[in-house]
Short mmCIF file of C-alpha atoms in Angstrom, two decimals:
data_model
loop_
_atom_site.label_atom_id
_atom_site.label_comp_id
_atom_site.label_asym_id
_atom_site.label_seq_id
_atom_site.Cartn_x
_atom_site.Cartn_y
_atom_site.Cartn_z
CA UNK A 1 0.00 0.00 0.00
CA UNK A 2 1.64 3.64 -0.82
CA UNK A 3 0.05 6.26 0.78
CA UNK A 4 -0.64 9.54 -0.79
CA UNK A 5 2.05 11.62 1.02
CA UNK A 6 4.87 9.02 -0.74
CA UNK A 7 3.50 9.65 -3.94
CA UNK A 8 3.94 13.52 -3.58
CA UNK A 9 7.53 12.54 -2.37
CA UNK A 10 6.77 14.30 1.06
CA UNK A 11 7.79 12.00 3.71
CA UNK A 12 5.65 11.35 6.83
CA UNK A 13 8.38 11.77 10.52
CA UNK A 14 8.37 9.47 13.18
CA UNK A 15 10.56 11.19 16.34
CA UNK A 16 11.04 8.75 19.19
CA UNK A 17 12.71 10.51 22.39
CA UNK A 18 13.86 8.44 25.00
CA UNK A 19 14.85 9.59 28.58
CA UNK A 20 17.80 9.09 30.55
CA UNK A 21 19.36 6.38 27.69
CA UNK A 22 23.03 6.16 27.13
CA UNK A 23 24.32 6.46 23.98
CA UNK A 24 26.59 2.63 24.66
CA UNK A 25 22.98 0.92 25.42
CA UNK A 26 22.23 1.41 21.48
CA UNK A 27 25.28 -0.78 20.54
CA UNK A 28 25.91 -2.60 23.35
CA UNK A 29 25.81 -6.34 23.57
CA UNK A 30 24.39 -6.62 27.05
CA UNK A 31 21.62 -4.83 26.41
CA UNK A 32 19.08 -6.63 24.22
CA UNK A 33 17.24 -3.80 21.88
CA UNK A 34 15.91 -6.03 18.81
CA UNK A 35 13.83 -3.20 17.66
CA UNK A 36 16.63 -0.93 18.16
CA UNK A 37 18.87 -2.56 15.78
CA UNK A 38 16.33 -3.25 13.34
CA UNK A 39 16.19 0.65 12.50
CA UNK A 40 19.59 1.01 12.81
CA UNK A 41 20.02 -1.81 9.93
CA UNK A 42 18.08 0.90 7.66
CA UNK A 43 19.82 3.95 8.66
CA UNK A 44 22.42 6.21 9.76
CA UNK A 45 23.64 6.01 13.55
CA UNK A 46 25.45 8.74 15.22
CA UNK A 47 28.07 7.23 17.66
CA UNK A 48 28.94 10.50 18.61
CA UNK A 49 26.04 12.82 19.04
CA UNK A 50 26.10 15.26 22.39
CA UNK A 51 24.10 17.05 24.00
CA UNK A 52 25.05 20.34 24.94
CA UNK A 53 24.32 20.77 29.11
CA UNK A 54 22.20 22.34 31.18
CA UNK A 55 21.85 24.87 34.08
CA UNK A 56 19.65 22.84 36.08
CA UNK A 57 19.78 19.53 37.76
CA UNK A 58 16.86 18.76 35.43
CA UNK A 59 19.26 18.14 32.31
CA UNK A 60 16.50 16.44 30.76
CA UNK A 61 14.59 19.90 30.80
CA UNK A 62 16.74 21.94 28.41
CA UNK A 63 17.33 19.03 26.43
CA UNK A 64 14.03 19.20 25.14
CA UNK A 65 13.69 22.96 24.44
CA UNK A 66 17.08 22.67 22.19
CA UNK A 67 14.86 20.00 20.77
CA UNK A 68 12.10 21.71 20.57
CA UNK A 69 13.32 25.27 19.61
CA UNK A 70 16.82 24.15 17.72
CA UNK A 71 18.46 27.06 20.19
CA UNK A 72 21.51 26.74 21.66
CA UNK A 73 21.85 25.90 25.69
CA UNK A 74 21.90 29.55 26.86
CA UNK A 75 19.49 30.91 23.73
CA UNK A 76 16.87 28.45 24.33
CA UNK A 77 17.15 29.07 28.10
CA UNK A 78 16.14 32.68 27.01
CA UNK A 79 14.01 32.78 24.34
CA UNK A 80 12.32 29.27 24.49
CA UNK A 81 8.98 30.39 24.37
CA UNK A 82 9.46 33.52 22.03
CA UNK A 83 10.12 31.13 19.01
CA UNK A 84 8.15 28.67 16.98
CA UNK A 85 8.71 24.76 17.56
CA UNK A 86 9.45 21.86 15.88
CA UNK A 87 5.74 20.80 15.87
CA UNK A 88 4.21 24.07 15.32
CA UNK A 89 6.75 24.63 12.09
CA UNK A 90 5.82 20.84 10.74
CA UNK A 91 1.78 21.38 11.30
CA UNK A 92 2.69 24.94 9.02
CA UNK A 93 3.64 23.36 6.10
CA UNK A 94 1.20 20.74 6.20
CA UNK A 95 1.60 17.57 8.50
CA UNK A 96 -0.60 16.27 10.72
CA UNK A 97 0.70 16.38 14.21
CA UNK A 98 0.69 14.22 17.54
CA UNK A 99 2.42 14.43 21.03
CA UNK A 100 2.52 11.41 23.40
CA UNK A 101 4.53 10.83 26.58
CA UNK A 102 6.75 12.99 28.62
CA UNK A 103 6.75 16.61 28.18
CA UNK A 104 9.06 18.80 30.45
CA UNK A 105 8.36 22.25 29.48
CA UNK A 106 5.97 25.17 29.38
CA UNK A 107 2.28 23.28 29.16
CA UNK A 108 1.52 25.91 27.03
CA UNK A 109 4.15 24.66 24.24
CA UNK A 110 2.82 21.84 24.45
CA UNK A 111 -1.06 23.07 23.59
CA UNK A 112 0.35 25.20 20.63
CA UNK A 113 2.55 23.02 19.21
CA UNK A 114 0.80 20.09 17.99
CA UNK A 115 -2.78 19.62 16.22
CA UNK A 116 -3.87 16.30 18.49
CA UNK A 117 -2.12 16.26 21.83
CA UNK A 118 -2.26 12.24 22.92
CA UNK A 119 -2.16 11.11 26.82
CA UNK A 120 1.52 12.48 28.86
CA UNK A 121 3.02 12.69 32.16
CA UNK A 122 5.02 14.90 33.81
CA UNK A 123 8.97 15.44 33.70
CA UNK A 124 9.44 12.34 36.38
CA UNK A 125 7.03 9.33 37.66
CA UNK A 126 7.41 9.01 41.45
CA UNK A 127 6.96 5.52 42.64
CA UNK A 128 7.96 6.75 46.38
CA UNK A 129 8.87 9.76 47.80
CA UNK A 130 12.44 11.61 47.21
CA UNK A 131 14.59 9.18 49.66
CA UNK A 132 11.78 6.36 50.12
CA UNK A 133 12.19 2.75 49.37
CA UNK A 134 13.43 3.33 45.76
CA UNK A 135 16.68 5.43 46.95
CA UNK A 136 19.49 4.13 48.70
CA UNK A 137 19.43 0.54 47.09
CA UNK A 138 20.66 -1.90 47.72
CA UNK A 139 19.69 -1.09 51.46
CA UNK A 140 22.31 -1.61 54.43
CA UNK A 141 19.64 -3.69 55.59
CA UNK A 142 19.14 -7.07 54.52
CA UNK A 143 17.39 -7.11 50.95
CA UNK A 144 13.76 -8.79 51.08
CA UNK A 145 13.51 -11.76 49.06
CA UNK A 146 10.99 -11.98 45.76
CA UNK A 147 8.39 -13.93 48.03
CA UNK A 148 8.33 -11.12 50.77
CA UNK A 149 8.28 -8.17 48.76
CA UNK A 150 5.56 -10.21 46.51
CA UNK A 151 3.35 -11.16 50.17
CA UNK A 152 4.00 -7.58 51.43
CA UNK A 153 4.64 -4.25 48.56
CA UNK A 154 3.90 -2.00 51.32
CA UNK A 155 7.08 -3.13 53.33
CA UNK A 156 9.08 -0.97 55.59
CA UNK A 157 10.58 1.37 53.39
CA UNK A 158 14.11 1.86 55.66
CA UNK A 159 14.10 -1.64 54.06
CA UNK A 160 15.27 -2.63 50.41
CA UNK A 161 11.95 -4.15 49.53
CA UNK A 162 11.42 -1.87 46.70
CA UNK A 163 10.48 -4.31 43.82
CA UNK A 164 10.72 -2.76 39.90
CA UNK A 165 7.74 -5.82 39.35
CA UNK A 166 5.56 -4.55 41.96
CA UNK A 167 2.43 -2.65 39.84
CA UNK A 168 1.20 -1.42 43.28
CA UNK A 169 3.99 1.02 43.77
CA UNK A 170 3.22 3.30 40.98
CA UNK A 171 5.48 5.33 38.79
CA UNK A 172 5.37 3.74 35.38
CA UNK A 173 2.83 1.86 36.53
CA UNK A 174 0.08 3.53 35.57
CA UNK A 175 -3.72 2.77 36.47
CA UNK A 176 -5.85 0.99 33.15
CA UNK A 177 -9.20 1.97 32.08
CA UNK A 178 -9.85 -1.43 33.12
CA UNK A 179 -8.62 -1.31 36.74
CA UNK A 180 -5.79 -2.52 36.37
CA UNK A 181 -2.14 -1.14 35.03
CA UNK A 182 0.03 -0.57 32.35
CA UNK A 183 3.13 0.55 31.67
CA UNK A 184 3.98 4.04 30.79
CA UNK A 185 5.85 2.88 27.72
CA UNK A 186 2.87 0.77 26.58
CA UNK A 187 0.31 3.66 26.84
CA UNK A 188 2.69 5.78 25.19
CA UNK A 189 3.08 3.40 22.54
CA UNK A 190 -0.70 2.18 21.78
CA UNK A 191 -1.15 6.11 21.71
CA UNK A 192 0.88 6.34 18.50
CA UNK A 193 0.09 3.50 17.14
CA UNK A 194 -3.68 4.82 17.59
CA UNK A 195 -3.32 7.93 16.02
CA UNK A 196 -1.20 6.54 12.75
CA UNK A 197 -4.34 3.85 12.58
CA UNK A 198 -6.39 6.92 12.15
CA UNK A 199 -4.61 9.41 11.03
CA UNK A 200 -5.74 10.88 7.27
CA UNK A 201 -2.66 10.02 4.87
CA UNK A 202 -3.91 12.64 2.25
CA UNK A 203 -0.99 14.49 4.26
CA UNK A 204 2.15 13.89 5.99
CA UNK A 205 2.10 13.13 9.79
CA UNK A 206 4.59 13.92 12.26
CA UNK A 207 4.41 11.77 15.57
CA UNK A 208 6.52 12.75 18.96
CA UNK A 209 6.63 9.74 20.79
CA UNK A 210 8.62 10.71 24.11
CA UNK A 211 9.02 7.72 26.25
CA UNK A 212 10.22 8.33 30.12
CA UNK A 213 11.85 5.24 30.36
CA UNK A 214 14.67 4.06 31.08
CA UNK A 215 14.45 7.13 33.82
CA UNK A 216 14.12 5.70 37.43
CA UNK A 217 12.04 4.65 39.19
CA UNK A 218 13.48 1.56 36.64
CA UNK A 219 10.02 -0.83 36.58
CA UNK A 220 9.33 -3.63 34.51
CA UNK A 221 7.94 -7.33 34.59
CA UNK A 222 9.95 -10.11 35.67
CA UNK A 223 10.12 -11.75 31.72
CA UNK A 224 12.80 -8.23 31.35
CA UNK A 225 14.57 -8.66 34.33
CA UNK A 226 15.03 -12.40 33.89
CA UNK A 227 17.04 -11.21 30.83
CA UNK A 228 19.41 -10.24 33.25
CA UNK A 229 21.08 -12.32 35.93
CA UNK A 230 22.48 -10.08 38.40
CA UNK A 231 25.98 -11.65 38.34
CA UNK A 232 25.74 -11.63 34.74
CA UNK A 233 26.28 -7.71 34.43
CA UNK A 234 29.72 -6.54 33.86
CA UNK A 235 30.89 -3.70 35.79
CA UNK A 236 32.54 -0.96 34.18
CA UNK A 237 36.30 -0.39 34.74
CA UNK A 238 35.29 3.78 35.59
CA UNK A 239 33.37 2.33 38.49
CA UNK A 240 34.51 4.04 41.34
CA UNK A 241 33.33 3.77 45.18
CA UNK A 242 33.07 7.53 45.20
CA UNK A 243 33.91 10.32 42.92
CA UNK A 244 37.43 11.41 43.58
CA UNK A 245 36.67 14.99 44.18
CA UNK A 246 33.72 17.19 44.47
CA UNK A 247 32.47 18.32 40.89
CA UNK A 248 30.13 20.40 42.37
CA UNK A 249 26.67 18.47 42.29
CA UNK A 250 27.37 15.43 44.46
CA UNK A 251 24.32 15.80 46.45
CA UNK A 252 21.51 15.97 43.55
CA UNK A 253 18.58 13.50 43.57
CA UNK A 254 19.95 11.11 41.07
CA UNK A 255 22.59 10.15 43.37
CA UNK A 256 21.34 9.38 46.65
CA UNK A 257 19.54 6.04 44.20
CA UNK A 258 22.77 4.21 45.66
CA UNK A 259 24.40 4.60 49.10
CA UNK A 260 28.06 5.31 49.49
CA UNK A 261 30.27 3.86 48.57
CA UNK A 262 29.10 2.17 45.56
CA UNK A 263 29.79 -1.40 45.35
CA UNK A 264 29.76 -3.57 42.41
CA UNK A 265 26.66 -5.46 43.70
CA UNK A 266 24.82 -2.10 43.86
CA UNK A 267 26.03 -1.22 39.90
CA UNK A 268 25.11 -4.29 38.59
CA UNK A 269 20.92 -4.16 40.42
CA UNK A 270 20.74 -0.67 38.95
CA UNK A 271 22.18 -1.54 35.25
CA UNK A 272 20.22 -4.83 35.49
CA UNK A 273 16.65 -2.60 36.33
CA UNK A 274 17.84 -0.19 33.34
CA UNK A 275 18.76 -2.89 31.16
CA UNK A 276 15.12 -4.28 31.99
CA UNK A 277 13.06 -1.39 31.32
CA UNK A 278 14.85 -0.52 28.48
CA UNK A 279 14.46 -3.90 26.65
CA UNK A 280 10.34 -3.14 27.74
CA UNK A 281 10.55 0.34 25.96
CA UNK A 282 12.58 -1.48 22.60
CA UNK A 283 9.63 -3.84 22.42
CA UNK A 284 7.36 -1.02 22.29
CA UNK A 285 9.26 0.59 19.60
CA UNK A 286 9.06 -2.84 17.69
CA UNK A 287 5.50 -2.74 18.14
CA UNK A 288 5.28 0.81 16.66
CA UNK A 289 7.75 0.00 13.67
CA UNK A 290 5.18 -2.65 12.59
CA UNK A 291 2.45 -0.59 13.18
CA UNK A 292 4.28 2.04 10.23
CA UNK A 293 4.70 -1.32 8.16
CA UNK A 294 1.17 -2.36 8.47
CA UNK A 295 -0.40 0.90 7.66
CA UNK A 296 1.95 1.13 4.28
CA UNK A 297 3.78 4.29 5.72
CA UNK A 298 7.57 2.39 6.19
CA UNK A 299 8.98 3.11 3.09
CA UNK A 300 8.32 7.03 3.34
CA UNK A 301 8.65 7.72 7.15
CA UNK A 302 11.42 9.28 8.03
CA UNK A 303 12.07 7.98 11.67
CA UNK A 304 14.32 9.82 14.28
CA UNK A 305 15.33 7.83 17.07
CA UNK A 306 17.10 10.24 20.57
CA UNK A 307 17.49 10.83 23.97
CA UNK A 308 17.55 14.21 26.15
CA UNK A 309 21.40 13.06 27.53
CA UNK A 310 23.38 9.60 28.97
CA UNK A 311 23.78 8.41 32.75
CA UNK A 312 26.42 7.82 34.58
CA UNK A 313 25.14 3.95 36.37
CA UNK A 314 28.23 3.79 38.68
CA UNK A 315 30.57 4.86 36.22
CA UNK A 316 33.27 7.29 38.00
CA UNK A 317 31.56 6.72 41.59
CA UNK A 318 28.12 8.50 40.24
CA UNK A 319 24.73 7.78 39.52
CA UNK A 320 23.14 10.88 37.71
CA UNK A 321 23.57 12.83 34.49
CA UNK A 322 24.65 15.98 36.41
CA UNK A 323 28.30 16.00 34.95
CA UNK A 324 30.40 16.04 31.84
CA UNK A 325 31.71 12.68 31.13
CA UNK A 326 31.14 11.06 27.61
CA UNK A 327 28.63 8.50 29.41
CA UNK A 328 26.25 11.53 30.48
CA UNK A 329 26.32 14.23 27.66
CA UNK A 330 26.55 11.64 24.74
CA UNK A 331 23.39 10.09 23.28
CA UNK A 332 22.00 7.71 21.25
CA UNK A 333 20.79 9.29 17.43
CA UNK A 334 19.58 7.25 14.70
CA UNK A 335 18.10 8.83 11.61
CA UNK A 336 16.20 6.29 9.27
CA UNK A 337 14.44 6.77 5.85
CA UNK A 338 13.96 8.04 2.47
CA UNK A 339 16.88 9.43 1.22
CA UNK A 340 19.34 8.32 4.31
CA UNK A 341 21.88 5.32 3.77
CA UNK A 342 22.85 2.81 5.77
CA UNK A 343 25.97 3.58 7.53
CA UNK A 344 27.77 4.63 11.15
CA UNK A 345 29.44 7.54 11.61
CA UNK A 346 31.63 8.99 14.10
CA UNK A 347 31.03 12.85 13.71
CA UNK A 348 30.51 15.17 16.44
CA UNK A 349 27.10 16.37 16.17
CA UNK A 350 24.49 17.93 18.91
CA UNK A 351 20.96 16.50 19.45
CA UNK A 352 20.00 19.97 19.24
CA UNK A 353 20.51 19.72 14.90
CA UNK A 354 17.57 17.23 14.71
CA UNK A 355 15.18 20.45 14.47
CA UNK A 356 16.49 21.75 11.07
CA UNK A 357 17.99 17.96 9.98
CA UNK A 358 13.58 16.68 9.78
CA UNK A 359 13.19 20.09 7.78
CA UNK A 360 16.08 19.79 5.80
CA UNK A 361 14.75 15.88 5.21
CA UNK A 362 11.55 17.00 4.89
CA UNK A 363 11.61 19.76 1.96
CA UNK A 364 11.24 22.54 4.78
CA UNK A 365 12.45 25.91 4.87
CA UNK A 366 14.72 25.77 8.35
CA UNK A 367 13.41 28.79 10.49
CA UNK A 368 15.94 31.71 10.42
CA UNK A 369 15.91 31.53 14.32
CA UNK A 370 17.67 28.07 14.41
CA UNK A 371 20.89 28.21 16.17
CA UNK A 372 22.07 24.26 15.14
CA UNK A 373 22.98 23.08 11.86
CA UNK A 374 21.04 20.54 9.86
CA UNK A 375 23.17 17.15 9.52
CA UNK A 376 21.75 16.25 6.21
CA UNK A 377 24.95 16.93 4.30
CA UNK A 378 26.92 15.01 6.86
CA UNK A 379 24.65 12.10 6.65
CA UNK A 380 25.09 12.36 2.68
CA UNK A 381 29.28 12.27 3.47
CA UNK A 382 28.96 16.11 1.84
CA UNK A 383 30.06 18.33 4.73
CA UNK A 384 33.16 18.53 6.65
CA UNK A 385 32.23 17.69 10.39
CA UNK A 386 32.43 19.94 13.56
CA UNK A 387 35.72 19.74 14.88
CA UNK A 388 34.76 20.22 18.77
CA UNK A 389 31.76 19.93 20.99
CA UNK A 390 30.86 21.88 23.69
CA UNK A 391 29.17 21.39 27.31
CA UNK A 392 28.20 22.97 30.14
CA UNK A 393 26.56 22.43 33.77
CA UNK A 394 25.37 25.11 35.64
CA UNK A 395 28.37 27.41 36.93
CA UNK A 396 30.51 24.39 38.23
CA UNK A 397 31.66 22.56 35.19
CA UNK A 398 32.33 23.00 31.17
CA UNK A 399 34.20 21.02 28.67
CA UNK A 400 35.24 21.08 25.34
CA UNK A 401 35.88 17.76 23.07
CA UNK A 402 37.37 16.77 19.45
CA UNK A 403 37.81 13.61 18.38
CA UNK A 404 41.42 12.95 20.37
CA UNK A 405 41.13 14.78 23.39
CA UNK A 406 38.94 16.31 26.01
CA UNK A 407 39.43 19.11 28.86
CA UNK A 408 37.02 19.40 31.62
CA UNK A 409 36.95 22.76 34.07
CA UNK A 410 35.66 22.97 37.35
CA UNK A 411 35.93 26.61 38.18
CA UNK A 412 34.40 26.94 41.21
CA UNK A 413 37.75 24.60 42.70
CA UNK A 414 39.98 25.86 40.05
CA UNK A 415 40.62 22.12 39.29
CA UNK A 416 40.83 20.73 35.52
CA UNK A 417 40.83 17.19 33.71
CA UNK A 418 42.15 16.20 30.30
CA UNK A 419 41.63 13.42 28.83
CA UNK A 420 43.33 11.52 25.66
CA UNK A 421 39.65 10.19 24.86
CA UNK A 422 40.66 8.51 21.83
CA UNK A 423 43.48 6.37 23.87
CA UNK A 424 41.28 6.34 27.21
CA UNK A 425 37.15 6.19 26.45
CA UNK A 426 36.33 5.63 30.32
CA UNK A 427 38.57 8.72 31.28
CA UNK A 428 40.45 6.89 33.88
CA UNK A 429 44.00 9.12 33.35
CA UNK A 430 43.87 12.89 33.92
CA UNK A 431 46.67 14.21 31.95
CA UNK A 432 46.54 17.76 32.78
CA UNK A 433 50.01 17.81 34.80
CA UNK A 434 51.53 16.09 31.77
CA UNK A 435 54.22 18.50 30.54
CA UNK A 436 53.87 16.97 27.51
CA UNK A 437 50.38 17.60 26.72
CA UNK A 438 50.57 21.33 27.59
CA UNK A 439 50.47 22.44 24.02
CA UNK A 440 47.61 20.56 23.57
CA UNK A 441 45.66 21.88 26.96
CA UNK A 442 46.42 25.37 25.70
CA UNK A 443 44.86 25.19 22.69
CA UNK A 444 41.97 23.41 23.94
CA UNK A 445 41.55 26.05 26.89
CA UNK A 446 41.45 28.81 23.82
CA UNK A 447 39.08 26.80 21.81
CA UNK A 448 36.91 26.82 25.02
CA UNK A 449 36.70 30.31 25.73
CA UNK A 450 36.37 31.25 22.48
CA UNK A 451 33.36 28.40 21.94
CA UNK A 452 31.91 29.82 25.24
CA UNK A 453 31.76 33.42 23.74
CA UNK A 454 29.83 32.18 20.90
CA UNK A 455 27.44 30.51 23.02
CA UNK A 456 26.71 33.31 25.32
CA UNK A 457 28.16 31.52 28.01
CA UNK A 458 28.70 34.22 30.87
CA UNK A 459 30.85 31.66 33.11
CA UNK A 460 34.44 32.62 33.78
CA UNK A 461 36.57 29.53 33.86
CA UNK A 462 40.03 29.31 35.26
CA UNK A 463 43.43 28.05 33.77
CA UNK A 464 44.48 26.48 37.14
CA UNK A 465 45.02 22.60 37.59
#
């Protein structure tokens, strides 16, 4: 079946936007993501897309609006709301369009912005309280075995009876029409599915499917989790009992989800949970990428597959996001569809260039207020590629990257990190006392400032070590 938007050669978008999902889960061959490497077997995959920072704990937050708005970190902070988004500029020339799942922004965007607005949730799904029975794990205290935490869900929560299976506890559990529960991915996903059953294909459609999974609280059914034997997980070389100095946001939500110091029994239960829900959320996908192929639309839907940023899951003593290290600010991009081949490439490229990349894809004008460049002529092998990225957290850390090396600042301690990240991808080896690497440092602490002054960045950083 062709539908009429293929025959007018205007391709219909599919953008799937996870939460929380490292960019080495896409590739990775402990996590099982069938659906995942389906699309990737029709497309383009971007080992090396970043996302630019944040100035909030909530990275996931101004992820979105560079998303959204294609602004840079500090314009988007500004003028978020004063310019027209992704959805609003696709519904202007002509698509139909749809929102489902996690939104993290103005509620107001989200009204405007698309012409059928499907059932969401807010930026995080509490299944306790900030420091109950889903923080801290595993507890000091003796963990609860399957039976009791299946007998009693409402168990003490100083113990660590917290159970990712247990549908009482809420979070992505979500109550059913029918009185029971589903999953947050699920509804998400028979959402979309529903609308491209009924959507009119005498246009384009453009779907926004953002899941919050694999974001904690890290729930799924025991058929995900049996995927992964707890002594099965490999623990990361990076994984430290505590990070070796203060970076400034030690103390954020994300990490009180393990005690100190982190053991490699307590990284393996939270990879193992996140390897669970995440295999849940790739089945979903699956189900949505036959859904496309049932309705005829496959062939001309150009599908986008994201994140907001990475995680850190024990990796240099931390739990969260809230840093700079290639596990947090990299993330997983996949582009799929008419006109894109079938290849991997290891270009530095910013989430924030999916905005004009659909438009450019898509026969659309890119709005002149568009701060990130379209990728399509790097997909194509027709551009040269950036030659650094840039990130930033708050006032306590930035960073600048190319392809060999990578200096982190922390001017608040006047302490700095360098990294050979070509030699040393887990950045175990700070080289910034290496006399021999000062040449390099230099010119990496120039190409910082002068990356931060095109930014807008108003931070001050320090040459100190």
């Amino acid at each position: 079946m062709t539908t009429p938007s293929a025959e007018r050669g205007q391709p219909n978008v599919v953008l799937i936007f996870m939460d929380d999902m490292t960019h080495w889960a896409l590739t990775s061959s402990q996590c099982h993501t069938p659906s995942l490497d389906r699309l990737r077997t029709r497309g383009t995959t971007f080992t090396h897309a970043f996302n630019q920072g944040s100035m909030e704990a909530a990275v996931c937050m101004p992820a979105r609006q560079m998303l959204l708005s294609g602004l840079t970190l500090f314009n988007a902070r500004e003028h978020f709301m004063d310019v027209p988004h992704l959805g609003t500029v696709m519904g202007e020339n002509g698509y139909a369009t749809f929102f489902t799942g996690k939104w993290h922004n103005e509620v107001e965007a989200l009204e405007n912005d698309y012409n059928e607005v499907g059932p969401w949730g807010p930026n995080m799904l509490h299944s306790t309280e900030i420091g109950g029975a889903a923080y801290h794990r595993p507890s000091e205290i003796a963990t609860a075995t399957d039976a009791d935490a299946d007998a009693d869900a409402d168990a003490d929560a100083d113990a660590d009876a917290w159970d990712p299976r247990d549908r009482t506890r809420g979070g992505h559990w979500l109550p059913s029409e029918d009185g029971g529960t589903e999953h947050s991915s699920e509804r998400w996903t028979d959402a979309a599915i529903g609308f491209l059953e009924q959507v009119d294909h005498e246009r384009p459609f453009f779907l926004h499917l953002a899941y919050h999974a694999p974001h904690d609280p890290r729930q799924s059914d025991a058929e995900f989790l049996d995927l992964y034997p707890h002594d099965d997980i490999r623990v990361p070389p990076n994984a430290f009992g505590r990070h070796p100095f203060d970076n400034g946001e030690l103390d954020v939500r994300d990490e009180i989800l393990a005690p100190y110091p982190r053991t490699p029994d307590s990284v393996r239960l939270h990879r193992r949970e996140y390897f669970a829900i995440l295999t849940h959320a790739d089945r979903q996908i699956g189900r949505l990428l036959d859904a496309l192929e049932r309705i005829g639309a496959e062939e001309n839907t150009l599908v986008v597959f994201s994140g907001d940023h990475g995680l850190a899951l024990g990796e240099h003593g931390l739990m969260g996001k809230q840093n700079l290290y290639d596990h947090s600010v990299r993330v997983p991009l996949v582009l799929a569809g008419p006109g894109v081949p079938v290849a991997t490439t290891d270009a530095l490229v910013y989430s924030g260039s999916i905005f004009p990349t659909i438009c450019d894809l898509a026969g659309i004008p890119i709005p002149g207020h568009v701060d990130f460049p379209p990728l399509k002529d790097v997909i194509l092998g027709e551009s040269p590629t950036s030659e650094s990225v840039y990130a930033a957290y708050k006032d306590v850390q930035r960073s600048i990257r190319t392809q060999r090396h990578k200096l982190i600042e922390y001017p608040k301690i006047g302490y700095s990190q360098f990294f050979s990240i070509r030699d040393d991808p887990w950045e175990l080896h700070n080289l910034v006392s290496d006399q021999d690497q000062r040449e390099v440092i230099d010119e990496l602490r120039g190409l910082l400032r002068d990356t931060q002054r095109g930014l807008g960045d108003p931070l001050e950083t320090t040459d100190k070590e």
